[in-house]
Tab-separated table of C-alpha atoms in Angstrom:
chain	number	residue	atom	x	y	z
A	2	MET	CA	0.171	-0.028	0.014
A	3	ILE	CA	2.854	2.283	1.189
A	4	LYS	CA	4.596	1.997	-2.721
A	5	ARG	CA	1.228	2.078	-3.933
A	6	LEU	CA	0.574	5.444	-2.310
A	7	ALA	CA	4.017	6.942	-3.431
A	8	ALA	CA	3.789	5.896	-7.251
A	9	GLY	CA	0.681	7.465	-6.786
A	10	ALA	CA	2.175	11.127	-5.272
A	11	ALA	CA	4.779	11.431	-7.561
A	12	VAL	CA	2.286	11.041	-10.578
A	13	LEU	CA	0.867	13.964	-9.419
A	14	ALA	CA	3.709	16.013	-8.741
A	15	LEU	CA	4.614	14.929	-12.353
A	16	SER	CA	1.770	16.035	-13.557
A	17	THR	CA	1.296	19.554	-11.432
A	18	GLY	CA	4.744	20.512	-12.438
A	19	LEU	CA	3.608	19.629	-16.171
A	20	SER	CA	0.341	22.832	-16.002
A	21	ALA	CA	-0.808	24.863	-14.597
A	22	CYS	CA	-4.119	23.738	-13.647
A	23	ILE	CA	-5.559	20.225	-12.550
A	24	ILE	CA	-7.938	19.180	-11.918
A	25	VAL	CA	-8.368	15.645	-9.291
A	26	SER	CA	-11.729	13.599	-9.652
A	27	SER	CA	-12.786	10.614	-7.949
A	28	ASP	CA	-15.787	8.697	-9.105
A	29	GLY	CA	-15.898	5.527	-6.869
A	30	GLY	CA	-12.702	4.832	-6.541
A	31	SER	CA	-11.508	5.183	-10.191
A	32	ARG	CA	-9.263	8.623	-10.336
A	33	THR	CA	-8.521	10.741	-13.461
A	34	VAL	CA	-6.115	14.012	-13.640
A	35	VAL	CA	-7.417	16.187	-16.152
A	36	ALA	CA	-4.687	18.492	-17.116
A	37	SER	CA	-5.374	22.385	-19.606
A	38	ASP	CA	-3.057	22.086	-20.395
A	39	ALA	CA	-2.768	21.371	-23.987
A	40	ALA	CA	0.243	18.487	-24.012
A	41	MET	CA	-1.540	17.081	-21.163
A	42	SER	CA	-5.356	17.286	-22.393
A	43	SER	CA	-6.206	13.426	-22.108
A	44	PRO	CA	-6.638	11.948	-18.375
A	45	SER	CA	-3.984	10.745	-16.445
A	46	TYR	CA	-5.082	7.124	-15.689
A	47	VAL	CA	-3.201	7.608	-12.160
A	48	SER	CA	-5.089	4.252	-10.407
A	49	LEU	CA	-4.212	2.087	-13.707
A	50	TYR	CA	0.394	3.167	-13.490
A	51	THR	CA	0.191	2.776	-9.654
A	52	ASP	CA	-1.768	-0.923	-10.195
A	53	ALA	CA	0.300	-1.380	-12.717
A	54	VAL	CA	3.787	-0.844	-10.918
A	55	ALA	CA	1.981	-2.813	-7.847
A	56	ASP	CA	1.305	-6.055	-9.940
A	57	PRO	CA	2.200	-8.779	-8.132
A	58	LYS	CA	3.365	-11.085	-11.220
A	59	ARG	CA	6.807	-8.265	-12.292
A	60	PRO	CA	9.585	-9.984	-11.618
A	61	ALA	CA	11.394	-8.973	-7.856
A	62	ASP	CA	14.821	-7.749	-9.988
A	63	GLU	CA	12.589	-5.571	-12.343
A	64	VAL	CA	10.954	-4.223	-9.491
A	65	ALA	CA	13.839	-3.110	-7.151
A	66	ARG	CA	15.383	-0.624	-11.033
A	67	ASP	CA	11.831	1.108	-10.316
A	68	PRO	CA	13.611	4.146	-8.172
A	69	LEU	CA	15.833	4.598	-10.307
A	70	ARG	CA	13.694	4.220	-13.453
A	71	HIS	CA	10.534	6.034	-11.418
A	72	PRO	CA	7.719	3.529	-14.294
A	73	ALA	CA	4.582	5.251	-12.703
A	74	GLU	CA	6.363	9.426	-13.325
A	75	ILE	CA	7.031	7.773	-17.407
A	76	LEU	CA	2.913	6.010	-18.443
A	77	ALA	CA	1.970	8.985	-17.592
A	78	PHE	CA	4.198	11.453	-19.075
A	79	ALA	CA	3.564	8.303	-22.279
A	80	GLN	CA	-0.447	9.455	-21.582
A	81	LEU	CA	-1.412	5.930	-22.470
A	82	ALA	CA	-4.578	5.048	-22.425
A	83	PRO	CA	-6.431	1.420	-22.115
A	84	GLY	CA	-7.257	0.139	-25.444
A	85	ASP	CA	-3.356	2.093	-26.686
A	86	LYS	CA	-2.298	0.023	-29.731
A	87	VAL	CA	1.910	0.090	-28.385
A	88	ALA	CA	5.222	-1.088	-29.446
A	89	ASP	CA	8.055	-1.665	-26.884
A	90	ILE	CA	11.138	-1.634	-29.211
A	91	ARG	CA	13.897	-4.303	-28.307
A	92	PRO	CA	11.979	-4.832	-24.970
A	93	GLY	CA	14.627	-6.876	-23.089
A	94	ALA	CA	13.874	-8.309	-19.870
A	95	GLY	CA	10.882	-6.587	-20.787
A	96	TYR	CA	10.565	-4.248	-17.572
A	97	PHE	CA	8.395	-1.371	-19.614
A	98	THR	CA	6.108	-4.166	-21.755
A	99	ARG	CA	4.564	-5.613	-18.498
A	100	LEU	CA	3.883	-2.636	-17.507
A	101	PHE	CA	2.562	-1.755	-20.895
A	102	SER	CA	0.240	-4.068	-20.820
A	103	ASP	CA	-1.394	-3.731	-17.405
A	104	VAL	CA	-2.437	0.124	-18.190
A	105	VAL	CA	-4.051	-0.757	-22.191
A	106	GLY	CA	-5.380	-3.709	-20.601
A	107	PRO	CA	-7.485	-6.719	-23.377
A	108	THR	CA	-8.716	-4.208	-25.433
A	109	GLY	CA	-5.399	-2.346	-26.456
A	110	ARG	CA	-2.124	-4.098	-27.771
A	111	VAL	CA	1.625	-4.138	-26.760
A	112	TYR	CA	4.140	-5.059	-30.078
A	113	ALA	CA	7.394	-7.135	-29.354
A	114	PHE	CA	9.637	-5.232	-31.351
A	115	VAL	CA	12.377	-7.604	-32.187
A	116	PRO	CA	14.868	-6.181	-34.447
A	117	GLU	CA	15.856	-8.550	-37.008
A	118	ARG	CA	19.476	-8.487	-36.779
A	119	THR	CA	19.022	-9.096	-32.691
A	120	MET	CA	16.576	-11.530	-32.844
A	121	ALA	CA	18.566	-14.803	-32.728
A	122	ARG	CA	18.929	-13.612	-28.618
A	123	GLU	CA	16.013	-11.603	-28.106
A	124	ASN	CA	12.703	-13.759	-30.130
A	125	ALA	CA	12.150	-16.486	-26.230
A	126	GLY	CA	12.900	-12.863	-24.465
A	127	ALA	CA	9.802	-11.529	-26.520
A	128	ASP	CA	8.050	-14.504	-26.758
A	129	ALA	CA	8.173	-15.515	-23.036
A	130	LEU	CA	6.105	-11.327	-22.328
A	131	ALA	CA	4.393	-13.126	-25.428
A	132	ALA	CA	3.170	-16.035	-23.695
A	133	GLY	CA	2.745	-14.654	-20.408
A	134	TYR	CA	0.752	-11.734	-21.544
A	135	SER	CA	-2.164	-12.214	-24.315
A	136	ASN	CA	-2.847	-8.943	-25.420
A	137	VAL	CA	1.609	-8.721	-26.068
A	138	THR	CA	2.441	-9.803	-29.612
A	139	ARG	CA	6.097	-10.235	-30.947
A	140	VAL	CA	7.627	-8.604	-34.181
A	141	ASN	CA	11.094	-9.246	-36.503
A	142	GLY	CA	11.698	-6.453	-38.921
A	143	LEU	CA	13.803	-4.586	-40.200
A	144	LEU	CA	14.601	-1.046	-38.048
A	145	ASP	CA	14.289	1.154	-40.494
A	146	SER	CA	11.254	-0.022	-42.461
A	147	MET	CA	9.001	-1.899	-39.284
A	148	THR	CA	5.232	-2.300	-40.569
A	149	TYR	CA	2.645	-3.702	-38.457
A	150	ALA	CA	-0.253	-4.692	-38.368
A	151	GLU	CA	-2.916	-1.421	-37.363
A	152	PRO	CA	-1.729	1.785	-36.519
A	153	LEU	CA	-0.262	1.815	-33.114
A	154	ASP	CA	-0.840	5.110	-30.318
A	155	MET	CA	2.089	4.814	-29.521
A	156	ILE	CA	6.112	3.608	-30.155
A	157	PHE	CA	8.153	3.861	-26.904
A	158	MET	CA	12.634	3.283	-27.352
A	159	SER	CA	13.657	3.027	-24.019
A	160	GLN	CA	17.785	3.523	-24.216
A	161	GLU	CA	17.907	1.989	-27.761
A	162	TYR	CA	18.000	4.791	-30.021
A	163	HIS	CA	21.473	6.018	-29.630
A	164	ASP	CA	22.768	1.742	-30.017
A	165	PHE	CA	20.742	2.804	-33.665
A	166	HIS	CA	23.830	4.741	-34.985
A	167	ILE	CA	26.074	2.619	-33.932
A	168	PRO	CA	27.350	0.610	-37.736
A	169	GLY	CA	27.060	-2.211	-36.696
A	170	PHE	CA	23.737	-2.213	-36.319
A	171	ASN	CA	22.958	-1.157	-40.215
A	172	THR	CA	20.223	1.299	-39.814
A	173	ASP	CA	18.983	4.531	-41.195
A	174	VAL	CA	18.557	6.092	-38.637
A	175	ALA	CA	16.312	8.755	-41.160
A	176	LYS	CA	14.226	5.988	-42.363
A	177	MET	CA	13.569	4.537	-38.662
A	178	ASN	CA	12.197	7.764	-38.250
A	179	ALA	CA	10.358	7.952	-41.174
A	180	ALA	CA	8.926	4.106	-40.577
A	181	VAL	CA	8.278	5.248	-36.998
A	182	PHE	CA	5.923	8.288	-38.452
A	183	ALA	CA	4.070	5.957	-40.743
A	184	ALA	CA	2.782	3.747	-38.228
A	185	LEU	CA	1.694	5.920	-35.791
A	186	LYS	CA	-1.640	7.052	-36.560
A	187	PRO	CA	-2.143	11.035	-36.092
A	188	GLY	CA	-2.241	12.130	-33.063
A	189	GLY	CA	0.243	9.178	-32.040
A	190	ARG	CA	3.516	10.138	-29.658
A	191	TYR	CA	6.603	8.394	-30.359
A	192	ILE	CA	8.538	8.669	-25.977
A	193	LEU	CA	12.562	8.052	-26.117
A	194	ILE	CA	14.209	7.964	-23.230
A	195	ASP	CA	18.136	7.527	-24.057
A	196	HIS	CA	21.418	8.668	-22.402
A	197	GLU	CA	22.795	12.497	-22.304
A	198	ALA	CA	26.023	13.386	-23.757
A	199	ALA	CA	28.200	16.306	-23.189
A	200	PRO	CA	26.799	19.161	-25.268
A	201	GLY	CA	27.732	19.984	-28.651
A	202	THR	CA	28.834	15.698	-29.379
A	203	GLY	CA	26.197	14.908	-31.097
A	204	ILE	CA	25.898	11.322	-32.093
A	205	SER	CA	29.730	11.567	-31.255
A	206	ALA	CA	29.449	8.816	-28.442
A	207	VAL	CA	26.853	6.328	-29.772
A	208	GLN	CA	29.575	3.369	-29.578
A	209	THR	CA	32.261	4.903	-26.959
A	210	LEU	CA	29.988	5.776	-23.591
A	211	HIS	CA	26.749	4.641	-25.039
A	212	ARG	CA	25.562	8.675	-25.032
A	213	ILE	CA	24.129	10.689	-27.671
A	214	GLU	CA	22.842	14.716	-27.732
A	215	GLY	CA	18.804	15.063	-26.883
A	216	ASP	CA	19.173	18.253	-28.413
A	217	TYR	CA	21.027	16.485	-31.796
A	218	LEU	CA	18.395	13.911	-31.418
A	219	LYS	CA	15.773	16.017	-30.859
A	220	ARG	CA	16.863	17.315	-34.881
A	221	GLU	CA	16.318	14.589	-36.003
A	222	VAL	CA	12.860	13.267	-35.661
A	223	GLU	CA	11.530	16.858	-35.698
A	224	ALA	CA	12.931	16.533	-39.375
A	225	ALA	CA	10.356	13.212	-39.313
A	226	GLY	CA	7.921	15.541	-39.508
A	227	PHE	CA	6.738	14.870	-34.999
A	228	ILE	CA	5.792	17.992	-32.825
A	229	TYR	CA	7.702	18.002	-29.246
A	230	GLU	CA	5.486	18.584	-26.920
A	231	GLY	CA	7.802	18.523	-24.165
A	232	GLU	CA	10.909	16.223	-21.840
A	233	SER	CA	10.208	14.319	-18.174
A	234	THR	CA	13.152	14.883	-15.658
A	235	ALA	CA	11.731	11.858	-13.506
A	236	VAL	CA	15.241	9.729	-14.882
A	237	ALA	CA	17.485	12.826	-14.878
A	238	ASN	CA	20.781	13.597	-13.058
A	239	PRO	CA	22.403	16.410	-12.671
A	240	ALA	CA	25.106	15.047	-11.376
A	241	ASP	CA	26.260	13.030	-14.342
A	242	ASP	CA	29.035	14.821	-16.122
A	243	HIS	CA	28.427	12.388	-19.827
A	244	THR	CA	31.674	11.326	-20.066
A	245	LEU	CA	32.021	7.889	-18.302
A	246	ASN	CA	30.153	5.355	-20.340
A	247	VAL	CA	26.916	4.467	-19.637
A	248	PHE	CA	28.056	0.871	-17.956
A	249	ASP	CA	30.783	2.469	-16.280
A	250	GLU	CA	30.532	1.043	-12.550
A	251	LYS	CA	30.039	4.490	-11.252
A	252	ILE	CA	27.390	5.584	-13.190
A	253	ARG	CA	26.465	2.540	-14.271
A	254	GLY	CA	21.316	2.215	-13.084
A	255	LYS	CA	22.786	6.276	-12.353
A	256	THR	CA	22.654	8.222	-15.888
A	257	ASP	CA	21.836	11.765	-16.744
A	258	GLN	CA	18.539	10.891	-18.666
A	259	PHE	CA	16.196	12.542	-20.930
A	260	VAL	CA	12.482	11.844	-21.644
A	261	TYR	CA	11.199	13.140	-24.796
A	262	ARG	CA	6.836	13.110	-25.747
A	263	PHE	CA	7.373	13.211	-29.924
A	264	ARG	CA	3.630	13.565	-31.636
A	265	LYS	CA	2.148	12.661	-34.599
A	266	PRO	CA	0.241	15.976	-36.644
A	267	GLY	CA	-3.312	15.299	-36.938
């Protein structure tokens, strides 16, 4: 119960930070937060987010990472809603896939997208997620020509975007962003979390430090036609000086990360 209350308070705090006016309503135990700000004009399903974080099906090692990953705040910023159709790019062990599955519910769908380059080692994990959650489907394909069975409400990448600039991935990032744009419904959201690099470094540290400059990423995504709506500081760390490899034990799990929300016009 304490965990749920803390997560709920965090979601409310995030919503307050993004809007000048918050109205909290309660109806039969179901709470919603509605912001007057245009970027937060849709309901924020606080109870769904806190319930997803508190789901006993979540592995203990993932729950242990919650204080660093702030999942309730990320779900709120992503504006995830019941019935949404979403793609989680390279879901790995499924940290966010499980949360998305709980929130979108039986009328929604989560596509666990595994690139062809990595499917030999990652398909098994995606298949395990699909076996455990009836609304999860594994999808394979090329990053720069990804397609789905239906138009999507959201495409999500956590700590992955920088990798796709590494030559070994053989990905045209401009084409990838165009494919994301095409896969989304008008008004659909593109959520990106990544490790911040030093100002002015662009993509020069994507392979050496596994970091990317946020402003550089922003320009790339906007070039595909997306509108930048804002960012969350839920996983920011001003103490990170951006000089260490993200896997260095001095900073691992505590890097300065940006969380951006872009929207397809419409």
